[in-house]
């Protein structure tokens, strides 16, 4: 039986029950709620000391890198942030809590009066036209104090003096870093709330104050997500106080834990999606996978961060340019922040040409901010497609394995017309290939990737599929009730444990989150036996905000996805325009054919797509599909979408 729309609304109210006083997260707000950030409209780019020097950082090394960025032209391409990572601090002065810099390695920080200041250093970077970044920890102690115990650059002194992290000092430290020292960027790590448990050997042996962990990287259930978020939110608020112009970046470094995928965009401008990258091929794949399946969670001002580039070392050194190029292309196409982690004072030209590939940097920095979406996935090869603002696409074909692979590229994967010529320009060689129609094939060497800019005739001639423009979709509520680890991230041999333990387990929550061109559990979108290669997959009880960009109408085929585990409850699909209800599907159940949903949009700025459960027979996740969801007319998709 189909419920009338009135009874659906009434039922929703009844279900909300006595708690109706709490705001309904599915109620339309009529606005785009993702915060903006002047400093991070495109993925931040620059250089960081960590992958090059770990804690053995010093002023000459950093300024040497800065000079190279300027002299080589990389700065002009966008590599502007010069970030000092862990290792800079000497101690926290106990008389007034002020952080002291290790002036032995940062000589310009030695100022008269016994203080130390990074101001001369940041002045120097700013005078070079660059931006300055610094590192801290959200707890009392940093990562090096647990993991780099032989470092000559660990904080010194009493237990209290070695508490260099932000905990209990947020306002004071942020004022120092942003107002007094004039930094533009702060990376905030999380070891201080993770590895200093009472009784832990590192605590006992080094005389640290214990911190009952808020993060358990192996268990989302044992992680206090709300508390972690509120600690970081306090840092963001302090930065807003001391850097009111908004020209600042807060980089969250909880390594994908604490369900940061969901809330990172509301607190910082970028958030790490995985543990640390190492210069190993499979570790790079692991980092890539942790971010590549979250296209709908990134957008201008908010980026998935699979960690800094390791080009130049190990599997990505100058003897392995195939791997190095692939690493770069992958980071570029998923809009990862691009931070070089190499001693630029002695970088060979072959590596400089990788970081300096202006076409590939342009793909990463495209103003539309649409993260590449996976169009074909297997454990062996992948095709990733990204919409560019000039109406073209960028694609990466990736061979993840150790055997040559034949890869077919189809017009459908590109969402281009199958009967019109498609042109590919190779972004490494600059060469344009002979056009193809319908389908073409490449053979890729082991670990090789191909990067192309693609032009053709759009399959949807008068509009954009929403899965083509993930940067214009804000997942305000994704319907995930109990965050679950994502099982599709590549699992490599443990970087610290080797094969001594039982093996790498899925740990990053994110499974069940909204997906472009797939269900929340990475299955093909399918309603009542009919599959769709295009659409948004999201759990019921979700609300997506979409920038309308002058489109005349919204269209989709909606229904309960065949993959749903909740096959009993009904759900309703609702479309709002600037807060007004424009269209609704009526209650729909598993097994029912998809229904067309269409809404006229004239003048609408923000479309909201809501799926609301009707009734609660079970708490199992109900998978809903906005198949072929698109904005059409009004020039949508034809002109640049910036
Ligand atoms: C953590 C971070 C790294 C780096 C080190 C510094 O491991 O994830 O990126 O900042 O700490 O100790």
JSON list of N, CA and C and ligand atoms in Angstrom, two decimals, residues 48 50-51 54-55 85-87 135-137 142-145 147-148 187 189-191 253-255 272 274-277 307-308 496, ligand 1:
[
{"chain": "A", "resi": 48, "resn": "UNK", "atom": "N", "xyz": [56.83, 20.11, 2.42]},
{"chain": "A", "resi": 48, "resn": "UNK", "atom": "CA", "xyz": [56.87, 19.85, 3.86]},
{"chain": "A", "resi": 48, "resn": "UNK", "atom": "C", "xyz": [58.17, 19.14, 4.19]},
{"chain": "A", "resi": 50, "resn": "UNK", "atom": "N", "xyz": [58.68, 16.83, 6.41]},
{"chain": "A", "resi": 50, "resn": "UNK", "atom": "CA", "xyz": [58.63, 15.52, 7.07]},
{"chain": "A", "resi": 50, "resn": "UNK", "atom": "C", "xyz": [59.20, 14.39, 6.22]},
{"chain": "A", "resi": 51, "resn": "UNK", "atom": "N", "xyz": [58.66, 14.16, 5.03]},
{"chain": "A", "resi": 51, "resn": "UNK", "atom": "CA", "xyz": [59.13, 13.01, 4.25]},
{"chain": "A", "resi": 51, "resn": "UNK", "atom": "C", "xyz": [60.59, 13.18, 3.81]},
{"chain": "A", "resi": 54, "resn": "UNK", "atom": "N", "xyz": [62.33, 13.97, 8.26]},
{"chain": "A", "resi": 54, "resn": "UNK", "atom": "CA", "xyz": [61.74, 13.60, 9.56]},
{"chain": "A", "resi": 54, "resn": "UNK", "atom": "C", "xyz": [62.05, 14.71, 10.57]},
{"chain": "A", "resi": 55, "resn": "UNK", "atom": "N", "xyz": [62.54, 14.36, 11.77]},
{"chain": "A", "resi": 55, "resn": "UNK", "atom": "CA", "xyz": [62.74, 15.44, 12.76]},
{"chain": "A", "resi": 55, "resn": "UNK", "atom": "C", "xyz": [64.05, 16.20, 12.53]},
{"chain": "A", "resi": 85, "resn": "UNK", "atom": "N", "xyz": [57.45, 20.57, 9.76]},
{"chain": "A", "resi": 85, "resn": "UNK", "atom": "CA", "xyz": [56.72, 19.51, 10.46]},
{"chain": "A", "resi": 85, "resn": "UNK", "atom": "C", "xyz": [57.35, 19.28, 11.83]},
{"chain": "A", "resi": 86, "resn": "UNK", "atom": "N", "xyz": [57.17, 18.12, 12.40]},
{"chain": "A", "resi": 86, "resn": "UNK", "atom": "CA", "xyz": [57.65, 17.80, 13.75]},
{"chain": "A", "resi": 86, "resn": "UNK", "atom": "C", "xyz": [59.16, 18.03, 13.87]},
{"chain": "A", "resi": 87, "resn": "UNK", "atom": "N", "xyz": [59.61, 18.45, 15.05]},
{"chain": "A", "resi": 87, "resn": "UNK", "atom": "CA", "xyz": [61.05, 18.56, 15.30]},
{"chain": "A", "resi": 87, "resn": "UNK", "atom": "C", "xyz": [61.52, 19.97, 15.59]},
{"chain": "A", "resi": 135, "resn": "UNK", "atom": "N", "xyz": [53.62, 22.87, 12.65]},
{"chain": "A", "resi": 135, "resn": "UNK", "atom": "CA", "xyz": [53.09, 21.58, 13.09]},
{"chain": "A", "resi": 135, "resn": "UNK", "atom": "C", "xyz": [52.86, 21.60, 14.59]},
{"chain": "A", "resi": 136, "resn": "UNK", "atom": "N", "xyz": [51.75, 21.01, 15.02]},
{"chain": "A", "resi": 136, "resn": "UNK", "atom": "CA", "xyz": [51.53, 20.81, 16.45]},
{"chain": "A", "resi": 136, "resn": "UNK", "atom": "C", "xyz": [50.74, 19.53, 16.67]},
{"chain": "A", "resi": 137, "resn": "UNK", "atom": "N", "xyz": [50.34, 19.29, 17.90]},
{"chain": "A", "resi": 137, "resn": "UNK", "atom": "CA", "xyz": [49.57, 18.08, 18.23]},
{"chain": "A", "resi": 137, "resn": "UNK", "atom": "C", "xyz": [48.39, 18.50, 19.08]},
{"chain": "A", "resi": 142, "resn": "UNK", "atom": "N", "xyz": [53.69, 15.07, 21.18]},
{"chain": "A", "resi": 142, "resn": "UNK", "atom": "CA", "xyz": [53.62, 14.89, 19.73]},
{"chain": "A", "resi": 142, "resn": "UNK", "atom": "C", "xyz": [54.03, 13.46, 19.34]},
{"chain": "A", "resi": 143, "resn": "UNK", "atom": "N", "xyz": [54.00, 13.20, 18.03]},
{"chain": "A", "resi": 143, "resn": "UNK", "atom": "CA", "xyz": [54.30, 11.85, 17.54]},
{"chain": "A", "resi": 143, "resn": "UNK", "atom": "C", "xyz": [55.78, 11.50, 17.70]},
{"chain": "A", "resi": 144, "resn": "UNK", "atom": "N", "xyz": [56.66, 12.45, 17.42]},
{"chain": "A", "resi": 144, "resn": "UNK", "atom": "CA", "xyz": [58.08, 12.14, 17.52]},
{"chain": "A", "resi": 144, "resn": "UNK", "atom": "C", "xyz": [58.46, 11.72, 18.93]},
{"chain": "A", "resi": 145, "resn": "UNK", "atom": "N", "xyz": [57.72, 12.22, 19.93]},
{"chain": "A", "resi": 145, "resn": "UNK", "atom": "CA", "xyz": [58.06, 11.89, 21.31]},
{"chain": "A", "resi": 145, "resn": "UNK", "atom": "C", "xyz": [57.73, 10.44, 21.64]},
{"chain": "A", "resi": 147, "resn": "UNK", "atom": "N", "xyz": [57.65, 8.08, 18.66]},
{"chain": "A", "resi": 147, "resn": "UNK", "atom": "CA", "xyz": [58.15, 7.24, 17.56]},
{"chain": "A", "resi": 147, "resn": "UNK", "atom": "C", "xyz": [59.57, 7.56, 17.09]},
{"chain": "A", "resi": 148, "resn": "UNK", "atom": "N", "xyz": [60.10, 8.71, 17.47]},
{"chain": "A", "resi": 148, "resn": "UNK", "atom": "CA", "xyz": [61.44, 9.10, 17.01]},
{"chain": "A", "resi": 148, "resn": "UNK", "atom": "C", "xyz": [62.34, 9.31, 18.23]},
{"chain": "A", "resi": 187, "resn": "UNK", "atom": "N", "xyz": [49.30, 22.24, 10.85]},
{"chain": "A", "resi": 187, "resn": "UNK", "atom": "CA", "xyz": [48.95, 20.82, 10.83]},
{"chain": "A", "resi": 187, "resn": "UNK", "atom": "C", "xyz": [48.84, 20.37, 12.27]},
{"chain": "A", "resi": 189, "resn": "UNK", "atom": "N", "xyz": [48.45, 17.18, 14.60]},
{"chain": "A", "resi": 189, "resn": "UNK", "atom": "CA", "xyz": [48.55, 15.73, 14.70]},
{"chain": "A", "resi": 189, "resn": "UNK", "atom": "C", "xyz": [47.75, 15.24, 15.90]},
{"chain": "A", "resi": 190, "resn": "UNK", "atom": "N", "xyz": [47.71, 13.93, 16.09]},
{"chain": "A", "resi": 190, "resn": "UNK", "atom": "CA", "xyz": [46.82, 13.41, 17.14]},
{"chain": "A", "resi": 190, "resn": "UNK", "atom": "C", "xyz": [47.46, 12.35, 18.02]},
{"chain": "A", "resi": 191, "resn": "UNK", "atom": "N", "xyz": [48.80, 12.20, 17.93]},
{"chain": "A", "resi": 191, "resn": "UNK", "atom": "CA", "xyz": [49.43, 11.17, 18.77]},
{"chain": "A", "resi": 191, "resn": "UNK", "atom": "C", "xyz": [49.16, 11.42, 20.26]},
{"chain": "A", "resi": 253, "resn": "UNK", "atom": "N", "xyz": [45.06, 15.93, 11.33]},
{"chain": "A", "resi": 253, "resn": "UNK", "atom": "CA", "xyz": [45.89, 14.74, 11.13]},
{"chain": "A", "resi": 253, "resn": "UNK", "atom": "C", "xyz": [45.51, 13.65, 12.12]},
{"chain": "A", "resi": 254, "resn": "UNK", "atom": "N", "xyz": [44.30, 13.10, 11.92]},
{"chain": "A", "resi": 254, "resn": "UNK", "atom": "CA", "xyz": [43.89, 11.97, 12.76]},
{"chain": "A", "resi": 254, "resn": "UNK", "atom": "C", "xyz": [43.99, 10.66, 11.96]},
{"chain": "A", "resi": 255, "resn": "UNK", "atom": "N", "xyz": [44.71, 10.70, 10.85]},
{"chain": "A", "resi": 255, "resn": "UNK", "atom": "CA", "xyz": [45.00, 9.51, 10.04]},
{"chain": "A", "resi": 255, "resn": "UNK", "atom": "C", "xyz": [43.75, 8.73, 9.66]},
{"chain": "A", "resi": 272, "resn": "UNK", "atom": "N", "xyz": [43.62, 14.18, 6.93]},
{"chain": "A", "resi": 272, "resn": "UNK", "atom": "CA", "xyz": [44.27, 12.94, 6.52]},
{"chain": "A", "resi": 272, "resn": "UNK", "atom": "C", "xyz": [43.24, 11.82, 6.53]},
{"chain": "A", "resi": 274, "resn": "UNK", "atom": "N", "xyz": [44.35, 8.53, 5.98]},
{"chain": "A", "resi": 274, "resn": "UNK", "atom": "CA", "xyz": [45.03, 7.26, 6.27]},
{"chain": "A", "resi": 274, "resn": "UNK", "atom": "C", "xyz": [46.20, 7.53, 7.20]},
{"chain": "A", "resi": 275, "resn": "UNK", "atom": "N", "xyz": [46.77, 6.43, 7.66]},
{"chain": "A", "resi": 275, "resn": "UNK", "atom": "CA", "xyz": [48.03, 6.54, 8.40]},
{"chain": "A", "resi": 275, "resn": "UNK", "atom": "C", "xyz": [49.13, 6.99, 7.44]},
{"chain": "A", "resi": 276, "resn": "UNK", "atom": "N", "xyz": [50.36, 7.08, 7.96]},
{"chain": "A", "resi": 276, "resn": "UNK", "atom": "CA", "xyz": [51.43, 7.70, 7.18]},
{"chain": "A", "resi": 276, "resn": "UNK", "atom": "C", "xyz": [51.78, 6.93, 5.91]},
{"chain": "A", "resi": 277, "resn": "UNK", "atom": "N", "xyz": [51.97, 7.69, 4.86]},
{"chain": "A", "resi": 277, "resn": "UNK", "atom": "CA", "xyz": [52.50, 7.10, 3.63]},
{"chain": "A", "resi": 277, "resn": "UNK", "atom": "C", "xyz": [53.98, 6.76, 3.86]},
{"chain": "A", "resi": 307, "resn": "UNK", "atom": "N", "xyz": [47.89, 12.09, 2.44]},
{"chain": "A", "resi": 307, "resn": "UNK", "atom": "CA", "xyz": [49.24, 12.33, 2.97]},
{"chain": "A", "resi": 307, "resn": "UNK", "atom": "C", "xyz": [50.13, 12.93, 1.87]},
{"chain": "A", "resi": 308, "resn": "UNK", "atom": "N", "xyz": [51.32, 13.32, 2.33]},
{"chain": "A", "resi": 308, "resn": "UNK", "atom": "CA", "xyz": [52.24, 14.07, 1.45]},
{"chain": "A", "resi": 308, "resn": "UNK", "atom": "C", "xyz": [52.87, 13.15, 0.40]},
{"chain": "A", "resi": 496, "resn": "UNK", "atom": "N", "xyz": [55.30, -1.12, 10.37]},
{"chain": "A", "resi": 496, "resn": "UNK", "atom": "CA", "xyz": [56.10, -1.26, 11.59]},
{"chain": "A", "resi": 496, "resn": "UNK", "atom": "C", "xyz": [56.17, -2.73, 12.01]},
{"chain": "B", "resi": 1, "resn": "LIG", "atom": "C1", "xyz": [52.57, 11.61, 12.34]},
{"chain": "B", "resi": 1, "resn": "LIG", "atom": "C2", "xyz": [52.00, 12.25, 11.09]},
{"chain": "B", "resi": 1, "resn": "LIG", "atom": "C3", "xyz": [53.12, 12.48, 10.10]},
{"chain": "B", "resi": 1, "resn": "LIG", "atom": "C4", "xyz": [54.20, 13.36, 10.72]},
{"chain": "B", "resi": 1, "resn": "LIG", "atom": "C5", "xyz": [54.69, 12.72, 12.00]},
{"chain": "B", "resi": 1, "resn": "LIG", "atom": "C6", "xyz": [55.59, 13.64, 12.79]},
{"chain": "B", "resi": 1, "resn": "LIG", "atom": "O1", "xyz": [53.02, 10.32, 12.10]},
{"chain": "B", "resi": 1, "resn": "LIG", "atom": "O2", "xyz": [51.00, 11.45, 10.54]},
{"chain": "B", "resi": 1, "resn": "LIG", "atom": "O3", "xyz": [52.60, 13.08, 8.93]},
{"chain": "B", "resi": 1, "resn": "LIG", "atom": "O4", "xyz": [53.69, 14.63, 10.96]},
{"chain": "B", "resi": 1, "resn": "LIG", "atom": "O5", "xyz": [53.62, 12.39, 12.86]},
{"chain": "B", "resi": 1, "resn": "LIG", "atom": "O6", "xyz": [56.07, 13.02, 13.95]}
]
